[in-house]
mmCIF file of C-alpha atoms in Angstrom:
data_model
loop_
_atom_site.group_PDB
_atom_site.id
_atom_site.type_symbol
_atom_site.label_atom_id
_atom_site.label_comp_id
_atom_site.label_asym_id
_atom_site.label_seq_id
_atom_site.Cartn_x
_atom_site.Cartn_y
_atom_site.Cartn_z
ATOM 1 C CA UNK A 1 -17.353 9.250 17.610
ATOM 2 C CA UNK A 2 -17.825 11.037 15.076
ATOM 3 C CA UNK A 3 -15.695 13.927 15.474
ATOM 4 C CA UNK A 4 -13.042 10.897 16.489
ATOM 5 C CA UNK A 5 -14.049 9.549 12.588
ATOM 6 C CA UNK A 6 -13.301 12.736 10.683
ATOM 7 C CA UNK A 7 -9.807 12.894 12.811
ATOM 8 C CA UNK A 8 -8.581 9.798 11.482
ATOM 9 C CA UNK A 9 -9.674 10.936 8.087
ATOM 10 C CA UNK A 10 -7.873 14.314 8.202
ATOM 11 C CA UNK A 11 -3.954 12.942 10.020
ATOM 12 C CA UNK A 12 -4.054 9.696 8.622
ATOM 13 C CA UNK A 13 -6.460 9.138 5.267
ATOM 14 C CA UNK A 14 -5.412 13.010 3.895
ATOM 15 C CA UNK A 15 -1.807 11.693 3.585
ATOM 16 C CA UNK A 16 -2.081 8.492 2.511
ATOM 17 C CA UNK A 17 -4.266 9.619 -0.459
ATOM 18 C CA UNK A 18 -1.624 12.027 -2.092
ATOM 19 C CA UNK A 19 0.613 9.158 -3.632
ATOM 20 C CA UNK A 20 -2.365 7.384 -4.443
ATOM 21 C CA UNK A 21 -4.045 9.849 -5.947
ATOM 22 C CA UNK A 22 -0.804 10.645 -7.647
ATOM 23 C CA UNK A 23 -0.141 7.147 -8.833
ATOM 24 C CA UNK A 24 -4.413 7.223 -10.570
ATOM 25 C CA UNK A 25 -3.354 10.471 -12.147
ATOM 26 C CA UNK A 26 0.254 9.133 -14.014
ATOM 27 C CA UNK A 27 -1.645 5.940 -15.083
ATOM 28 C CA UNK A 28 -4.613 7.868 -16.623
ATOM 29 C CA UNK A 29 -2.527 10.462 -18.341
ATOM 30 C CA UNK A 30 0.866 9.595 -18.676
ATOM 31 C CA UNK A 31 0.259 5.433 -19.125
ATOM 32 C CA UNK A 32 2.274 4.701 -15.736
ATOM 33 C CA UNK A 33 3.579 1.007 -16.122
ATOM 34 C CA UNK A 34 3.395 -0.286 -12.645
ATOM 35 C CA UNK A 35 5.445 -3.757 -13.610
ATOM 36 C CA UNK A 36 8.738 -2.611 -12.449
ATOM 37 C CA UNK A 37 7.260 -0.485 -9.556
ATOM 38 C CA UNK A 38 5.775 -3.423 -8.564
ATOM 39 C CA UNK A 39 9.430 -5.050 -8.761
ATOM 40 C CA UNK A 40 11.192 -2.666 -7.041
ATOM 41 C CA UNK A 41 8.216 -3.312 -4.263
ATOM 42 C CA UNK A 42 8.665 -6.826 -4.256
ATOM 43 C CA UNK A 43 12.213 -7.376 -4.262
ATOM 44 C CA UNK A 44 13.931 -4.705 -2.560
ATOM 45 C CA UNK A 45 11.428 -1.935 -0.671
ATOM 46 C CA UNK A 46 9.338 -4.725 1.302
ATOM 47 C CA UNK A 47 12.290 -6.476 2.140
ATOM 48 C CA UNK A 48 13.638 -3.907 3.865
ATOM 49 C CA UNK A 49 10.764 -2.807 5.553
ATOM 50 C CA UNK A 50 9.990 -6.315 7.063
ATOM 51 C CA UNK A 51 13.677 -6.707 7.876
ATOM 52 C CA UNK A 52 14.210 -3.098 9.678
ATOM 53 C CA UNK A 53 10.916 -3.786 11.302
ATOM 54 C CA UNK A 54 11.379 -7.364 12.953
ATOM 55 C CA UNK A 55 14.874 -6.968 13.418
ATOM 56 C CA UNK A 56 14.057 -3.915 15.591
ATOM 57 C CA UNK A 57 10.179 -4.546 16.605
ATOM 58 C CA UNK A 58 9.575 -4.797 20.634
ATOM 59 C CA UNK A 59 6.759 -7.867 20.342
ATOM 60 C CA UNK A 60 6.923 -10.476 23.092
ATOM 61 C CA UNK A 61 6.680 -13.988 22.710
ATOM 62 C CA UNK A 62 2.614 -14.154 23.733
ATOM 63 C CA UNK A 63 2.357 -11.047 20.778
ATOM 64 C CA UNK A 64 3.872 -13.534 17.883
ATOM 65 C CA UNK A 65 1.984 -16.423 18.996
ATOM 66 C CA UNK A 66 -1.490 -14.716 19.374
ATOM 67 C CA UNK A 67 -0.584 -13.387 15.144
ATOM 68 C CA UNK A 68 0.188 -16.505 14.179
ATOM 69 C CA UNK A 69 -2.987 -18.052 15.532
ATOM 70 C CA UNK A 70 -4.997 -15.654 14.253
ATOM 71 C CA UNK A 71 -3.635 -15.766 10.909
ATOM 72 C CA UNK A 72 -4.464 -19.501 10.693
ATOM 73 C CA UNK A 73 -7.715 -19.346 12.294
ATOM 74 C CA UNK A 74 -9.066 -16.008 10.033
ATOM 75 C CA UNK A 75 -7.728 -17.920 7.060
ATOM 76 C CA UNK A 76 -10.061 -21.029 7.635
ATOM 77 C CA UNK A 77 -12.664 -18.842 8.956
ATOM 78 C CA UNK A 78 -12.848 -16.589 5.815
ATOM 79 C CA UNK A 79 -12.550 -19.967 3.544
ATOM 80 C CA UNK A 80 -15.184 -21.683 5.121
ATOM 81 C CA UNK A 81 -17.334 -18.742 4.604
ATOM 82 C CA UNK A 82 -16.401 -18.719 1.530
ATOM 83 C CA UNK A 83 -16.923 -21.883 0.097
ATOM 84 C CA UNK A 84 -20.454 -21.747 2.166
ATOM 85 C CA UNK A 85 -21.456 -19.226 0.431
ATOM 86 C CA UNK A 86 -20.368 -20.125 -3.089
ATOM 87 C CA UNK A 87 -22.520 -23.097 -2.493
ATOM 88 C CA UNK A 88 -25.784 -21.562 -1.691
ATOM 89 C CA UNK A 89 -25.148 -19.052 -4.441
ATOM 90 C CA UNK A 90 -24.233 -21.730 -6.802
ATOM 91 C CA UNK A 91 -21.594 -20.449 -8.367
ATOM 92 C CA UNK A 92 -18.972 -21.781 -10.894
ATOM 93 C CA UNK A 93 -16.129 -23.521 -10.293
ATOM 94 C CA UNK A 94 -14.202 -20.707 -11.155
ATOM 95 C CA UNK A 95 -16.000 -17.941 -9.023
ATOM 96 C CA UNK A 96 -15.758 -20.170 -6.195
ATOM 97 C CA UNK A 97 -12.525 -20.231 -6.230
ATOM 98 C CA UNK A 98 -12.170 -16.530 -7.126
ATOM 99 C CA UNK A 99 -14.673 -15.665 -4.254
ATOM 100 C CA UNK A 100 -12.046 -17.063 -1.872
ATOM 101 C CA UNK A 101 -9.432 -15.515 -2.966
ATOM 102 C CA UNK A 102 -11.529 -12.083 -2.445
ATOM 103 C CA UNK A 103 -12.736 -13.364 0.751
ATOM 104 C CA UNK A 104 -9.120 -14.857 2.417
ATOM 105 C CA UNK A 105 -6.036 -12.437 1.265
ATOM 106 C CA UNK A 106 -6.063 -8.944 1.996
ATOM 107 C CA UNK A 107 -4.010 -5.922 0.501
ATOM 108 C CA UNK A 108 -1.773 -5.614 4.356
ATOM 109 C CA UNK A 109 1.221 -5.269 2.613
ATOM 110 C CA UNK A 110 1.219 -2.144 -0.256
ATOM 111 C CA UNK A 111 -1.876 -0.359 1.672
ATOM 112 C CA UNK A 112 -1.573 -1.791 5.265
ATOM 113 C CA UNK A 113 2.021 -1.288 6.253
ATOM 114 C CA UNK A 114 1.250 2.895 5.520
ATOM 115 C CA UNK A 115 -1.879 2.769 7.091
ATOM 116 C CA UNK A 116 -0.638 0.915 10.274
ATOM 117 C CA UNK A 117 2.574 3.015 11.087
ATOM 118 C CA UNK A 118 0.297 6.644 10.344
ATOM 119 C CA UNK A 119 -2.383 5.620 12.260
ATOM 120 C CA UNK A 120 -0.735 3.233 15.231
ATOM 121 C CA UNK A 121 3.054 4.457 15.412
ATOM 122 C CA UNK A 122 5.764 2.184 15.378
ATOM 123 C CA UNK A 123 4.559 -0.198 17.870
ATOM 124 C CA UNK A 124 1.649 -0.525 15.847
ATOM 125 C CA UNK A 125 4.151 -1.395 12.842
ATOM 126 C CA UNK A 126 5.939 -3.442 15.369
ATOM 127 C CA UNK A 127 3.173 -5.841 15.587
ATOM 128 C CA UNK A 128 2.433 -5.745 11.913
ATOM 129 C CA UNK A 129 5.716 -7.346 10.833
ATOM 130 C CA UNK A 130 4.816 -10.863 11.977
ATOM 131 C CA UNK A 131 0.922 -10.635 10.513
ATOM 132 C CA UNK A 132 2.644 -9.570 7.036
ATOM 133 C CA UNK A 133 5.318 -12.362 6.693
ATOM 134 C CA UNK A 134 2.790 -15.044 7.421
ATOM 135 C CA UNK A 135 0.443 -13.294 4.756
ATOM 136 C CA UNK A 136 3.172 -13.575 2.461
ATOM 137 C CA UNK A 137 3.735 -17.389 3.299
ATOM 138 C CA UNK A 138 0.047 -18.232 3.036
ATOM 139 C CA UNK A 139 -0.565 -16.319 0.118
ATOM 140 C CA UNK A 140 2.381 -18.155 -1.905
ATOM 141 C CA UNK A 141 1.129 -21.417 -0.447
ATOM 142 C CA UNK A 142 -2.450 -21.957 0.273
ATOM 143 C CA UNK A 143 -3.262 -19.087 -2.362
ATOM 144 C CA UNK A 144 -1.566 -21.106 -5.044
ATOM 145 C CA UNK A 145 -4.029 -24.051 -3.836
ATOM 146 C CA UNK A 146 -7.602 -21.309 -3.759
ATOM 147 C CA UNK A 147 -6.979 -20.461 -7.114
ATOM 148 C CA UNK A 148 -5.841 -23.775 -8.681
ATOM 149 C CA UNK A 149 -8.001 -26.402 -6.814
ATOM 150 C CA UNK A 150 -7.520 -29.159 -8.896
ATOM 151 C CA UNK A 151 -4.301 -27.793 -10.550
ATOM 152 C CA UNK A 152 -2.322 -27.775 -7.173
ATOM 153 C CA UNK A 153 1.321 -28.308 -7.407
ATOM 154 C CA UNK A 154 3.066 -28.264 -4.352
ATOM 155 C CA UNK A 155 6.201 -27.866 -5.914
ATOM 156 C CA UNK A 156 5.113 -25.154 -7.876
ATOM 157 C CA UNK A 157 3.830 -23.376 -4.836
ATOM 158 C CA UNK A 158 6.935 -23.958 -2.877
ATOM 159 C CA UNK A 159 9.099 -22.494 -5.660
ATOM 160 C CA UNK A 160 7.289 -19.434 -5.872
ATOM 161 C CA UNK A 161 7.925 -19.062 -2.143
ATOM 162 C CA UNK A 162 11.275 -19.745 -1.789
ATOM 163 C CA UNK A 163 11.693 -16.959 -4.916
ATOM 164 C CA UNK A 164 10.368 -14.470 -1.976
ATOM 165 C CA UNK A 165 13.459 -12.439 -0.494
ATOM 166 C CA UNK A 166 11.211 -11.102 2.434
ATOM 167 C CA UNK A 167 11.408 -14.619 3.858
ATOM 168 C CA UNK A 168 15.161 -14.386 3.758
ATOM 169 C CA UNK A 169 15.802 -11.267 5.486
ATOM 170 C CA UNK A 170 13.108 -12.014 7.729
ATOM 171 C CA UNK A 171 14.563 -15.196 8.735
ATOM 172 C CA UNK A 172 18.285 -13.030 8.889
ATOM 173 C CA UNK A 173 16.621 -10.616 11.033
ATOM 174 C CA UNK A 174 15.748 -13.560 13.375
ATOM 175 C CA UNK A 175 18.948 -14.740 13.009
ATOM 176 C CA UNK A 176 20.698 -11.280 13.854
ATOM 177 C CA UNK A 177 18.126 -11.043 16.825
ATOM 178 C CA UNK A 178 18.809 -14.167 18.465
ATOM 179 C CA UNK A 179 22.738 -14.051 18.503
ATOM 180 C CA UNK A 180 22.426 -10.373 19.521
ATOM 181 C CA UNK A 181 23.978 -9.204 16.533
ATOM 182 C CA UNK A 182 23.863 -5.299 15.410
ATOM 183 C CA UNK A 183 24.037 -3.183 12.087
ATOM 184 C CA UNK A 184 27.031 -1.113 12.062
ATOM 185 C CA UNK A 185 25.005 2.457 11.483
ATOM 186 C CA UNK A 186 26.061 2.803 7.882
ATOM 187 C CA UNK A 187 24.322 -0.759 7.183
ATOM 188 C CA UNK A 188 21.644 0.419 9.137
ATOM 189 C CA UNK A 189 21.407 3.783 7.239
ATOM 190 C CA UNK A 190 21.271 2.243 4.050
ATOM 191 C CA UNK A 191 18.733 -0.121 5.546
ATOM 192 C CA UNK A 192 16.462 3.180 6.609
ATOM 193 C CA UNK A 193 16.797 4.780 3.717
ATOM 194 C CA UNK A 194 15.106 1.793 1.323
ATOM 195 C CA UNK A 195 12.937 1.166 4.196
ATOM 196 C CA UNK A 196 11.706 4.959 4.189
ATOM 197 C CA UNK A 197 10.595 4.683 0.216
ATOM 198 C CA UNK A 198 8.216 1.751 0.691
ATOM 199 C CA UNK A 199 5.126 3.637 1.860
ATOM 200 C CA UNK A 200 5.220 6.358 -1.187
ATOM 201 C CA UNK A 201 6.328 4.220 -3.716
ATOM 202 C CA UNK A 202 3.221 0.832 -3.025
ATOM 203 C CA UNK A 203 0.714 3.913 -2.807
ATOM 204 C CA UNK A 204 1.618 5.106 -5.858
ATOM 205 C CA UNK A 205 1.248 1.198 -7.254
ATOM 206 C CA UNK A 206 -2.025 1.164 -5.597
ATOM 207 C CA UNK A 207 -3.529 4.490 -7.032
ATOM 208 C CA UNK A 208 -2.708 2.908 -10.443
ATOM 209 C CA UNK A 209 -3.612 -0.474 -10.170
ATOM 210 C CA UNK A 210 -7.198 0.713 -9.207
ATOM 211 C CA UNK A 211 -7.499 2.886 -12.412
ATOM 212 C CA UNK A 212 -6.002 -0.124 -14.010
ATOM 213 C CA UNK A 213 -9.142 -2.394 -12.475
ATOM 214 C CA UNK A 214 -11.746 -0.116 -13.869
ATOM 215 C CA UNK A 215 -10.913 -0.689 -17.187
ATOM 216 C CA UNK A 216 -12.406 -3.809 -18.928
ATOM 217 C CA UNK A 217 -16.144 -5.320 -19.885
ATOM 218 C CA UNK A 218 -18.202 -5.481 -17.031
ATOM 219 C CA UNK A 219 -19.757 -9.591 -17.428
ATOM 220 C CA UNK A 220 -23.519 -9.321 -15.866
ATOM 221 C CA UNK A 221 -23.543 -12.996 -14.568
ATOM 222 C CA UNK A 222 -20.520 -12.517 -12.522
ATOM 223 C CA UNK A 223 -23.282 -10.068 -10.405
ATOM 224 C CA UNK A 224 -23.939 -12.458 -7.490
ATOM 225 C CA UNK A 225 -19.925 -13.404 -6.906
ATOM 226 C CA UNK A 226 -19.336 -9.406 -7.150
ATOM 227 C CA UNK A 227 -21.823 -8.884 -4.174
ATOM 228 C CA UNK A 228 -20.623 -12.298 -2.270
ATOM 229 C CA UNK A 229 -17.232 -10.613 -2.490
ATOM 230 C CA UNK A 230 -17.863 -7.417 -1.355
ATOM 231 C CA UNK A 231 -20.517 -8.695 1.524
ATOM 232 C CA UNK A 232 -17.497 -11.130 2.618
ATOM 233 C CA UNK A 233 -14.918 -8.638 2.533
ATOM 234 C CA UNK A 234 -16.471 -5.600 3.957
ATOM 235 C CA UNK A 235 -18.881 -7.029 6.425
ATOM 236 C CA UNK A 236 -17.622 -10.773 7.419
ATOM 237 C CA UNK A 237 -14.003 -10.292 7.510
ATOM 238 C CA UNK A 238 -14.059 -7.433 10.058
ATOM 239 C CA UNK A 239 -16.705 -9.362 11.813
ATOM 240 C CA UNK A 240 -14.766 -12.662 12.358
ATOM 241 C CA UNK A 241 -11.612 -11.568 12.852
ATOM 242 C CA UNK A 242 -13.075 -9.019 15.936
ATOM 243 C CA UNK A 243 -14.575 -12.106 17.474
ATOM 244 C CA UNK A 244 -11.551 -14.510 17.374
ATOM 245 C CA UNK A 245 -9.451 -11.747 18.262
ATOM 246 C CA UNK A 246 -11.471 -11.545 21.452
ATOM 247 C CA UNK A 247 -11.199 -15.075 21.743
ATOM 248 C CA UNK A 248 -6.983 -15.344 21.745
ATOM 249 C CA UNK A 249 -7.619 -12.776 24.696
ATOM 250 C CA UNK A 250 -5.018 -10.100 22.523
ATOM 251 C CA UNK A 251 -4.456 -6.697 23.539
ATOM 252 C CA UNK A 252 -6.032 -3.473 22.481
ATOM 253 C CA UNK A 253 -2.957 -2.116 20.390
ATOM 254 C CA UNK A 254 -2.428 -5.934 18.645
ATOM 255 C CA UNK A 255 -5.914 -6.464 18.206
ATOM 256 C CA UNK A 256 -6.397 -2.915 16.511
ATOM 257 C CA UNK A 257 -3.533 -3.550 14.482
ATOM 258 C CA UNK A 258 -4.329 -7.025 13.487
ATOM 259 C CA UNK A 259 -8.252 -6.362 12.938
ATOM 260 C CA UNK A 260 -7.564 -3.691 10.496
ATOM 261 C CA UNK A 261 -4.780 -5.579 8.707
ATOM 262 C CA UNK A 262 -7.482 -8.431 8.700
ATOM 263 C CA UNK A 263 -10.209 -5.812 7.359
ATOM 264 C CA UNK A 264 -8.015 -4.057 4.382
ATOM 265 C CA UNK A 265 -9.316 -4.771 0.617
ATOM 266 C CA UNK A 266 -8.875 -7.538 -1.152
ATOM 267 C CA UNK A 267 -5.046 -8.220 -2.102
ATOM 268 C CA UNK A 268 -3.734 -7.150 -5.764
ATOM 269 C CA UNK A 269 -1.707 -10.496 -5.470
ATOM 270 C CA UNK A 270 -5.403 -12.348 -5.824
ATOM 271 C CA UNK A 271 -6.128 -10.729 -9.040
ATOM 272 C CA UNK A 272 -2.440 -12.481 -10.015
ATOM 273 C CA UNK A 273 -3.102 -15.825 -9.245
ATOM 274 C CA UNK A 274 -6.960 -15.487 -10.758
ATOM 275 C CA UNK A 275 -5.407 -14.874 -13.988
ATOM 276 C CA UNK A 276 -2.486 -17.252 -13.687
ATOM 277 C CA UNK A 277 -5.582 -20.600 -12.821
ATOM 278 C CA UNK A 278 -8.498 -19.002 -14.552
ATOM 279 C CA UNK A 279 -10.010 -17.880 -11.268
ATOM 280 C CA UNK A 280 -12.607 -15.497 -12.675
ATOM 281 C CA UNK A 281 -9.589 -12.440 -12.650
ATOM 282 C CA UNK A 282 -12.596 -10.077 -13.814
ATOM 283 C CA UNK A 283 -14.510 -10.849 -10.711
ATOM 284 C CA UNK A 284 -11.842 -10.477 -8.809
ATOM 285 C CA UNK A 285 -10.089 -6.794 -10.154
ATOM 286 C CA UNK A 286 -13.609 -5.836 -10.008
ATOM 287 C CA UNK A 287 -13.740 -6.812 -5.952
ATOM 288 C CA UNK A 288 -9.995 -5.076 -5.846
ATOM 289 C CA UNK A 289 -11.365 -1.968 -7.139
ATOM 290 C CA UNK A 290 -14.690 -1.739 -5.028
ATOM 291 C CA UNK A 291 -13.540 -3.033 -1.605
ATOM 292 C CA UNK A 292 -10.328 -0.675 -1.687
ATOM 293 C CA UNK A 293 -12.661 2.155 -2.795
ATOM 294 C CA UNK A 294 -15.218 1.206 0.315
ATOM 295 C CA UNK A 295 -12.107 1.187 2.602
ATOM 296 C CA UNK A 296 -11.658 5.031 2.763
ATOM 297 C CA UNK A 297 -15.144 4.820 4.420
ATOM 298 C CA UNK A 298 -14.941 2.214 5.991
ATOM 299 C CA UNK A 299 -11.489 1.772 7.630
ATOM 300 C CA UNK A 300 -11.552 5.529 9.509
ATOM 301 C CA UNK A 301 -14.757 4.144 11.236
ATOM 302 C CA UNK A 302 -12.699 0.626 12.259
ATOM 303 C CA UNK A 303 -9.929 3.032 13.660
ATOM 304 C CA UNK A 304 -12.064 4.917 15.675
ATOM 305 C CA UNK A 305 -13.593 2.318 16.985
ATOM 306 C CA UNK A 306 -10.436 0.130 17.845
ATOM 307 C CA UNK A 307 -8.426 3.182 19.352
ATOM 308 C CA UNK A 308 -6.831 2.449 22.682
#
């Protein structure tokens, strides 16, 4: 086991931390702004990672309807913990709602795409595609609602979904799929070659936004959330989604990929909508930070204990 640990830390944690480590150092010396990185992520890199992926991925029918089961179910799962515990702890409004956004959304899109295709192979990425567009729905959806509560807009939600273009090419690549349709290979070049840039360039966003979350005035009664957050995220999540995993009866190479995607640090996008509905943001950068720092401990362990 362990010598099975220290082998996912050398071939697939080594790597990953080089752009991340590169992206801490330009924000702490050079002031990196990670806005239009972020952008460039966004609009055009993740894009064309999800559409390369599921227009080529080799998932089957039972695959995509065990991921999208699993999403809903972990989502209500991690909520009701949640809000359970943000009642016994008696938090605020405003950490509650902060505490689920720590607890329910997950970084599996800047930090869990890499991870996935070095440590699982492009099956493993295969699988991913479908767990990463529904994050991306529920997070522009049901997020909205977490952090807003009593400021839910549906319309407002559903605008900032539809202003998604991985939804688009997802749905083309669906499109393409079902009518059998196929990239001439300079389309698909191109395609490749802004697909190829993703992993590097959200690593290097990720080294800098946790720098970025490190800065700021530490508030002392925002203690108890803190811990909530981190005991949610680093102990329940992995927990729960094993267990209903097991329950939709999914294989060994989907349910590794999915309970690690499940298990990954809280999302940067929660820190977004704390700050956009007064959701405690401190709390939450503060979780960002801590659970993504835990994760280079605690992931390797998760892989080798999910290998096939």
């Amino acid at each position: 086991m362990l010598l099975s640990v220290l082998a996912t830390m050398y071939h697939v944690f080594l790597p990953l931390s080089f752009p991340v480590i590169a992206g801490l150092l330009l924000r702490r010396f050079r002031g990196l702004d990670t806005k239009p990185l972020s952008v460039l992520s966004l609009y055009l890199l993740s894009p064309a990672i999800i559409f390369t992926t599921l227009l080529n991925a080799r998932v089957s029918a039972n695959d995509v309807g065990i991921t999208i089961a699993f999403s809903l179910i972990n989502l209500l799962a991690m909520w009701a913990a949640a809000a359970l515990l943000g009642r016994l702890l008696r938090l605020e409004d405003s950490e509650k709602a902060g505490l689920t956004l720590v607890a329910s959304f997950t970084n599996c899109v800047n930090y869990g795409l890499p991870l996935v295709l070095l440590a699982f192979g492009q099956a493993g990425l295969d699988k991913a595609a479908v767990y990463v567009v529904m994050q991306i729905i529920i997070v522009n959806t049901i997020g909205v609602f977490f952090a807003a509560r009593s400021q839910f807009s549906v319309k407002k939600a559903g605008q900032a979904m539809l202003k998604l273009p991985a939804l688009y090419v997802a749905a083309l690549a669906g499109l393409l799929r079902l009518t059998g349709t196929e990239l001439t290979d300079v389309v698909q070049t191109g395609v490749n070659l802004l697909a190829d840039a993703y992993s590097p360039v959200v690593l290097v966003i990720l080294g800098a936004q946790m720098i970025g979350a490190a800065h700021g005035e530490w508030q002392p009664n925002l203690r108890r959330a803190f811990q909530a957050g981190l005991a949610l995220r680093l102990l329940a999540a992995p927990l729960l989604s094993w267990l209903i995993l097991i329950l939709l009866g999914a294989e060994p190479l989907l349910l590794g990929v999915l309970l690690v995607l499940a298990s990954m640090p809280t999302a940067v996008n929660a820190v977004i909508l704390a700050e956009q509905f007064g959701a405690s943001p401190k709390f939450v950068s503060r979780c960002i930070l801590w659970t993504t720092l835990a994760s280079f401990l605690m992931l390797p362990l998760l892989l080798a204990w999910t290998a096939p």
